[in-house]
PDB file of C-alpha atoms in Angstrom:
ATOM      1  CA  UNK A   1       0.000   0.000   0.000  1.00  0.00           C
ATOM      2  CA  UNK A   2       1.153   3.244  -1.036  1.00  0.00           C
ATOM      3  CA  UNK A   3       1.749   5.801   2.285  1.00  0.00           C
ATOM      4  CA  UNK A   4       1.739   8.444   0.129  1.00  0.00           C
ATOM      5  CA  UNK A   5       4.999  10.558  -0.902  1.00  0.00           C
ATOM      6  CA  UNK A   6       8.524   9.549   1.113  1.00  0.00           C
ATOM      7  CA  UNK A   7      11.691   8.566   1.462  1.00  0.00           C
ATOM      8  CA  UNK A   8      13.252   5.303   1.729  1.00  0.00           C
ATOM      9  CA  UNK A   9      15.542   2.536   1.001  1.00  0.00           C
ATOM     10  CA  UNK A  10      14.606  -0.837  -0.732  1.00  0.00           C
ATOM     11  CA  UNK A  11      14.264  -2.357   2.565  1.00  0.00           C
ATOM     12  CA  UNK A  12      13.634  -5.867   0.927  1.00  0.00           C
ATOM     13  CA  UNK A  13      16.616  -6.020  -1.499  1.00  0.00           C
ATOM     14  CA  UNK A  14      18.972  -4.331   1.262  1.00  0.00           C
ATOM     15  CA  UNK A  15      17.797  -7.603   3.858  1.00  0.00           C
ATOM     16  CA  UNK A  16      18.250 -10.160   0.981  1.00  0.00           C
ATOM     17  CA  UNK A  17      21.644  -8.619   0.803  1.00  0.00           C
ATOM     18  CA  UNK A  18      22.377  -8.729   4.722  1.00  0.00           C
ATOM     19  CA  UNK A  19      21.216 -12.642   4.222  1.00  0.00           C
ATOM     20  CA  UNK A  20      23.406 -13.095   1.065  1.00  0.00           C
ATOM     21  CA  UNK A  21      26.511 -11.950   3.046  1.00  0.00           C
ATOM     22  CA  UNK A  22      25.899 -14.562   5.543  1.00  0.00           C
ATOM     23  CA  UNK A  23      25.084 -17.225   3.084  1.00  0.00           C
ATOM     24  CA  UNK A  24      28.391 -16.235   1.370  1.00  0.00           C
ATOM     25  CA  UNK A  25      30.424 -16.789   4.248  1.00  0.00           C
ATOM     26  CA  UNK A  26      29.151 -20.772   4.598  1.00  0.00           C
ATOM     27  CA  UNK A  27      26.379 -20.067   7.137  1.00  0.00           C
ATOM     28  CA  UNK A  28      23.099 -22.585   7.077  1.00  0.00           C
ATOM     29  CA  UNK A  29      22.137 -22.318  10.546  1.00  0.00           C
ATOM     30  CA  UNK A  30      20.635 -18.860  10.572  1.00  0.00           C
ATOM     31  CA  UNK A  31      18.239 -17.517  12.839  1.00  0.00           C
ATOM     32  CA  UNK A  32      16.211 -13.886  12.321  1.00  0.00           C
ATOM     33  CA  UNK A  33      14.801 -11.867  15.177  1.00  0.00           C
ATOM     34  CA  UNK A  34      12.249  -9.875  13.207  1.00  0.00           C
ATOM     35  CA  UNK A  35      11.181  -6.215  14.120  1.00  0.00           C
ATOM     36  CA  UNK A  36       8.189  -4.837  15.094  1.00  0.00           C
ATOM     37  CA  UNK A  37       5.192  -6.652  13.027  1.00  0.00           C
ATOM     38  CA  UNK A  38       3.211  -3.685  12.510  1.00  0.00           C
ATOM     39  CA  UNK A  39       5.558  -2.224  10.967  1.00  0.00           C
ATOM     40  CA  UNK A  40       6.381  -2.305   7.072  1.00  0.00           C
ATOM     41  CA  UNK A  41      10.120  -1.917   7.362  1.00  0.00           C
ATOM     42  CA  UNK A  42      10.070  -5.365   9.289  1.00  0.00           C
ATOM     43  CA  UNK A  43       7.514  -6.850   6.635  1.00  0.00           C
ATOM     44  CA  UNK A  44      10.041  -5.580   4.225  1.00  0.00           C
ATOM     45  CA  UNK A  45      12.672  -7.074   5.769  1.00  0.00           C
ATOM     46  CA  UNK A  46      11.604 -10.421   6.301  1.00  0.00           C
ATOM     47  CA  UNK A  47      10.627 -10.701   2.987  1.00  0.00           C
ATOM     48  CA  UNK A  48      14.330 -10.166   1.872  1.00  0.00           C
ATOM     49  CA  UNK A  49      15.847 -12.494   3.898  1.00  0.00           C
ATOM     50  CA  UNK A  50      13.109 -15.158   2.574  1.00  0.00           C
ATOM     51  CA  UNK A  51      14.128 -14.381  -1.047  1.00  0.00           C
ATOM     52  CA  UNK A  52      18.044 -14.693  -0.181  1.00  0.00           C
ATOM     53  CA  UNK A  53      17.266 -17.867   1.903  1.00  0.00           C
ATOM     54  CA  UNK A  54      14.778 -19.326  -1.004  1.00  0.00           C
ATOM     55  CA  UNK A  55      17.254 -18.681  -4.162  1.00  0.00           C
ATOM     56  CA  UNK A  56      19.909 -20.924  -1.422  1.00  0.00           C
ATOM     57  CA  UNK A  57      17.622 -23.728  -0.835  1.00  0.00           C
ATOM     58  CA  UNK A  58      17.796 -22.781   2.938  1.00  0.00           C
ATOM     59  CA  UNK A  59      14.782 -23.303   5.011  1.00  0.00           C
ATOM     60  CA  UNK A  60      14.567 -21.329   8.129  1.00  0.00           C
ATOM     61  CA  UNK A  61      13.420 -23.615  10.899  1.00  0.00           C
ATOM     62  CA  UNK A  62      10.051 -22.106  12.963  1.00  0.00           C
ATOM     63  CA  UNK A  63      12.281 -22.343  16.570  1.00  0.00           C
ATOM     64  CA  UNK A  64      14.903 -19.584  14.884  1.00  0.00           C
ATOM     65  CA  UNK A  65      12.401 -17.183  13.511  1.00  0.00           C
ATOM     66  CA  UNK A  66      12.078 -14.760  16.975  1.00  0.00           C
ATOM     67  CA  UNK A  67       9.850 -11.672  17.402  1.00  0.00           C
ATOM     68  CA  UNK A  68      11.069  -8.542  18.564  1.00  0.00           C
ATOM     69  CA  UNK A  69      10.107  -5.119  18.553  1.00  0.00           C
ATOM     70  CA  UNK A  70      13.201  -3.378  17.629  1.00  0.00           C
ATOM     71  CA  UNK A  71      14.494  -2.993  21.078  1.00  0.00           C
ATOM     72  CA  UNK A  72      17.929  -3.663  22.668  1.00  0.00           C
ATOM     73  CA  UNK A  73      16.099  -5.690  25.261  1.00  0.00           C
ATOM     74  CA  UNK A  74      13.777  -7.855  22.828  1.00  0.00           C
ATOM     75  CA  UNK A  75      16.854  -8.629  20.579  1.00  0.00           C
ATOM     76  CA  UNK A  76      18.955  -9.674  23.714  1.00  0.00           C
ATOM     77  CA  UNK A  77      15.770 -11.747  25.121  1.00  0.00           C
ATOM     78  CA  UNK A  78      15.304 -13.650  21.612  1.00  0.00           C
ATOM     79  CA  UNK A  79      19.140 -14.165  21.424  1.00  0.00           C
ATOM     80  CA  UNK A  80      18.819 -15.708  24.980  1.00  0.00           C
ATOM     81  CA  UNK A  81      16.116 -17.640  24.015  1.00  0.00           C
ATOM     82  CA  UNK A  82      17.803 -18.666  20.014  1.00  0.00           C
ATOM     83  CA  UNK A  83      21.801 -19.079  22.433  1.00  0.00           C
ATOM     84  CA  UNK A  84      20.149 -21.101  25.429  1.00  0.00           C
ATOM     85  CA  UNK A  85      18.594 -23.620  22.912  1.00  0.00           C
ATOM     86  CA  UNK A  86      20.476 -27.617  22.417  1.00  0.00           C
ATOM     87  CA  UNK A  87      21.058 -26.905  18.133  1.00  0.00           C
ATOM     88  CA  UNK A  88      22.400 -23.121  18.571  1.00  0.00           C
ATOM     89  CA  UNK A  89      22.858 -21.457  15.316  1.00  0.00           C
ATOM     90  CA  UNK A  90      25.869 -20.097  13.859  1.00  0.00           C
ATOM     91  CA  UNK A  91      24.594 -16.642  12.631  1.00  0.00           C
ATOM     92  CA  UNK A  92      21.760 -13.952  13.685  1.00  0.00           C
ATOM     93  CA  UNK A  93      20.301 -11.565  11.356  1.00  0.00           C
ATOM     94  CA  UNK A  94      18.366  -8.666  13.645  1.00  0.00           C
ATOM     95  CA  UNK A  95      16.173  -6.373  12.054  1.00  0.00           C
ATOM     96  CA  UNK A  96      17.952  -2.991  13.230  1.00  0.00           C
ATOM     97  CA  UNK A  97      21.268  -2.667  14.896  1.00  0.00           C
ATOM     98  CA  UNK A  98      19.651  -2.209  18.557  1.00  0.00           C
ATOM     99  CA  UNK A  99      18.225  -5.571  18.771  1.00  0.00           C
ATOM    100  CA  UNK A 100      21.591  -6.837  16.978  1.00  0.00           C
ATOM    101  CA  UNK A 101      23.209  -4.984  20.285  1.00  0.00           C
ATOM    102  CA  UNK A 102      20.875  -7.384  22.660  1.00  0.00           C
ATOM    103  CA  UNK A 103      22.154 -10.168  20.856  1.00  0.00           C
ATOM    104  CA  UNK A 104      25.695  -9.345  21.256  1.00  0.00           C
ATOM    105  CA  UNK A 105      25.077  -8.650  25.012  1.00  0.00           C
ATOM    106  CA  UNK A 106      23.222 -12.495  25.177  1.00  0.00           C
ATOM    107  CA  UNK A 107      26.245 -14.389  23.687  1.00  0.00           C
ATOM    108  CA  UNK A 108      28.923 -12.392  25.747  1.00  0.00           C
ATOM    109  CA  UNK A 109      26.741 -13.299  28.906  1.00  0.00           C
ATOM    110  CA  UNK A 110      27.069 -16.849  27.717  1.00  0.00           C
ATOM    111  CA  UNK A 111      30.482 -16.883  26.674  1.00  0.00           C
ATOM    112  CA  UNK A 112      29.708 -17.258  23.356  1.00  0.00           C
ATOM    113  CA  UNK A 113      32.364 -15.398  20.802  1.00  0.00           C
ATOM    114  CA  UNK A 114      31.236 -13.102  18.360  1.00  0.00           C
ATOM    115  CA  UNK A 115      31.924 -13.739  15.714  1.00  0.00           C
ATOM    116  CA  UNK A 116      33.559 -17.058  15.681  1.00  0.00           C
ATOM    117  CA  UNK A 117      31.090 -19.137  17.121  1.00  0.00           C
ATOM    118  CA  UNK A 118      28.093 -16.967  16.067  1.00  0.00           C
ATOM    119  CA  UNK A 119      27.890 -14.016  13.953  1.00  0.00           C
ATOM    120  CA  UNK A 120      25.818 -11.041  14.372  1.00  0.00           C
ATOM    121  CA  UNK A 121      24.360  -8.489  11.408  1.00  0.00           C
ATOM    122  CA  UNK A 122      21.811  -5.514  12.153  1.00  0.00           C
ATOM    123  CA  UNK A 123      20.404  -3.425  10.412  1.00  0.00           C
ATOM    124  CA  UNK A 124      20.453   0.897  10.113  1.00  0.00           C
ATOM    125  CA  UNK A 125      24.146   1.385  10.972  1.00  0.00           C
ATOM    126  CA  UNK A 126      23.015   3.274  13.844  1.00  0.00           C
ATOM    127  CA  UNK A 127      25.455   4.871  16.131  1.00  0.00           C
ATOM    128  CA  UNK A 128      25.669   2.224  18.604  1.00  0.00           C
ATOM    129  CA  UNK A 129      26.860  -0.423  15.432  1.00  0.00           C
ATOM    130  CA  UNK A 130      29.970   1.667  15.436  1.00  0.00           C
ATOM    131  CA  UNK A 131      30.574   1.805  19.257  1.00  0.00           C
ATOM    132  CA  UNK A 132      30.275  -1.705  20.265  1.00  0.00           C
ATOM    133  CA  UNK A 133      32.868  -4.332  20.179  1.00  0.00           C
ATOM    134  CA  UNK A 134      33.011  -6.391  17.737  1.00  0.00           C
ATOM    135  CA  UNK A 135      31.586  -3.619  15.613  1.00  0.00           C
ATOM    136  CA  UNK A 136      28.407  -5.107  14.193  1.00  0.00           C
ATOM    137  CA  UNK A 137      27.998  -5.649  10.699  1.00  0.00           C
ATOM    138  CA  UNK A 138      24.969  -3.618   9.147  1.00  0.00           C
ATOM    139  CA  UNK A 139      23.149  -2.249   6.648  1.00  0.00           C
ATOM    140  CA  UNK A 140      23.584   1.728   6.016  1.00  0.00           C
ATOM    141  CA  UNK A 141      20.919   3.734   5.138  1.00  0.00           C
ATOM    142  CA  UNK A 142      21.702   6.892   4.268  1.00  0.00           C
ATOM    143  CA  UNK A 143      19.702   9.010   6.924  1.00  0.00           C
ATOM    144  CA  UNK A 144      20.600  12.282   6.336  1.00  0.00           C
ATOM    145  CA  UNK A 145      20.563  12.192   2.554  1.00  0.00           C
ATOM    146  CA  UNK A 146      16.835  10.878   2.701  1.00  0.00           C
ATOM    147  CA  UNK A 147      16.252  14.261   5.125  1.00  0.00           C
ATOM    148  CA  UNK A 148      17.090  16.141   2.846  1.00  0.00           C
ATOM    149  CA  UNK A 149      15.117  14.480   0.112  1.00  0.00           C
ATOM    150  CA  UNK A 150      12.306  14.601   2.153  1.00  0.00           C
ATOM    151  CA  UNK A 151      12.393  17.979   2.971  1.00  0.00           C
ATOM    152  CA  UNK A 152      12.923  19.013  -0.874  1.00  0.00           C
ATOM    153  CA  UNK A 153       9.922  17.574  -1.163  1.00  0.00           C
ATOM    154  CA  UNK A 154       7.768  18.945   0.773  1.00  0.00           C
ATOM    155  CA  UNK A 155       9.161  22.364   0.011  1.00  0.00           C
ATOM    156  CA  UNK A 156       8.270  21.675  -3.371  1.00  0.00           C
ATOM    157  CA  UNK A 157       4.756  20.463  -2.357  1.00  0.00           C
ATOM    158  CA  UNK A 158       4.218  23.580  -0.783  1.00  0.00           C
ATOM    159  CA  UNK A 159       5.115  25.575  -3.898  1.00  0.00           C
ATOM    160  CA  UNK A 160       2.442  23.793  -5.633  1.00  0.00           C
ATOM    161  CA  UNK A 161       5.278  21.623  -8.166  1.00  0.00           C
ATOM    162  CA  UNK A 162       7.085  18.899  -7.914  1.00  0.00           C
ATOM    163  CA  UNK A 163       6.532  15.003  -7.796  1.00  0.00           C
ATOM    164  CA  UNK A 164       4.797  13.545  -4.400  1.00  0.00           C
ATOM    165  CA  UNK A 165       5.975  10.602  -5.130  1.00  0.00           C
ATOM    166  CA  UNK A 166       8.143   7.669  -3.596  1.00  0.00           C
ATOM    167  CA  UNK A 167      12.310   8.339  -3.508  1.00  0.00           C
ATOM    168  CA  UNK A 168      14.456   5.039  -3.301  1.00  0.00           C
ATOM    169  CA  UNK A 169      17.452   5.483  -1.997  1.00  0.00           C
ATOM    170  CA  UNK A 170      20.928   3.596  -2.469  1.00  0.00           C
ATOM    171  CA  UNK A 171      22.181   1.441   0.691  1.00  0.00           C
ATOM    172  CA  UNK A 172      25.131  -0.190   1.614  1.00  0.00           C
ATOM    173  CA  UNK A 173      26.266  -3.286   3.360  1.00  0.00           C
ATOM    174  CA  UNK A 174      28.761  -2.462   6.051  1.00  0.00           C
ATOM    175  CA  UNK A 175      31.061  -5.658   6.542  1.00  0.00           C
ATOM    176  CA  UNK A 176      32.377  -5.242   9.915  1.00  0.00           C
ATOM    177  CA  UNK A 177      33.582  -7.561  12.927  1.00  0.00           C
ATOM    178  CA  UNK A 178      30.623  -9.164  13.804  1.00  0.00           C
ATOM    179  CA  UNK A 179      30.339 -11.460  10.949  1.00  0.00           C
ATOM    180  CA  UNK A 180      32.435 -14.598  10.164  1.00  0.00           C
ATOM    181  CA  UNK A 181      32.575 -18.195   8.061  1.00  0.00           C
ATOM    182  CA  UNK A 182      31.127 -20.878  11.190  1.00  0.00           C
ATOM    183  CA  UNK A 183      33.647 -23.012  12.684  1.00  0.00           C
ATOM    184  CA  UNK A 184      34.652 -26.440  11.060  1.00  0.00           C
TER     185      UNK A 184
END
């Protein structure tokens, strides 16, 4: 459904990218801890990993598909949850970098390294991606770039010209310390 005139980034191809790096590296066991269900991003988002997990011939397994709501504490309580379990998986994909943070918290609580026994990618490239240790692997958007874009198009809205429609913008894959081949 069309929300009218915005900015944004392809949310689905920019998760089926975040999926395709992990897939790269030799990771099968995956688990996602999904965002906030009423919102499209998430929808978005789950939809790309799907594609990127389909075109692999990887089925997700119901136990490693989590629900969060884009919070550092709902990512750390599904990573507790996806961590504590007998067949722990080697990677987590987390909808936005904060819930990517509770994961990372989760594991180092266990004593589980990140990344070599289980790698981590968010989502945003939010401050806190940058500031934790490992830094978490992510997916940019470029926030201040789709300000502006917004705002140019308002300002021409208000002048009575311009397109109200729909900007895409680009987005980039941030490879950082978080992600990893699994162990042998």
């Amino acid at each position: 459904s069309d929300a009218g005139p915005g900015t944004l980034i392809d949310d689905v191809s920019a998760a089926r990218e975040a999926a395709q790096h992990l897939l790269d590296l030799g990771h099968r066991e995956i688990a996602v801890i999904r965002g906030d269900p009423t919102h499209a991003s998430s929808v978005a988002r789950t939809r790309g990993y799907d594609q990127a997990f389909a075109a692999a011939g990887v089925t997700l397994r119901p136990e490693r598909i989590k629900q969060g709501l884009f919070t550092r504490d709902s990512g750390h309580q599904a990573a507790a949850e996806l961590l504590d379990g007998v067949d722990r998986p080697t990677a987590i994909l987390a909808q936005n970098d904060d819930m990517a943070v509770g994961a990372l918290m989760a594991a180092r609580e266990r004593g589980i390294d990140v990344p070599a026994q289980v790698s981590i990618v968010g989502f945003d490239d939010s401050e806190v991606s940058r500031i934790t240790w490992p830094r978490i692997t992510t997916v940019r958007q470029p926030v201040f770039e789709m300000a502006v874009a917004a705002t140019d198009m308002v300002i021409a809205q208000l002048e009575g010209g311009g397109s109200a429609g729909r900007r895409k913008h680009p987005f980039q894959l941030l490879v950082r310390e978080s992600s990893s081949p699994p162990q042998a």
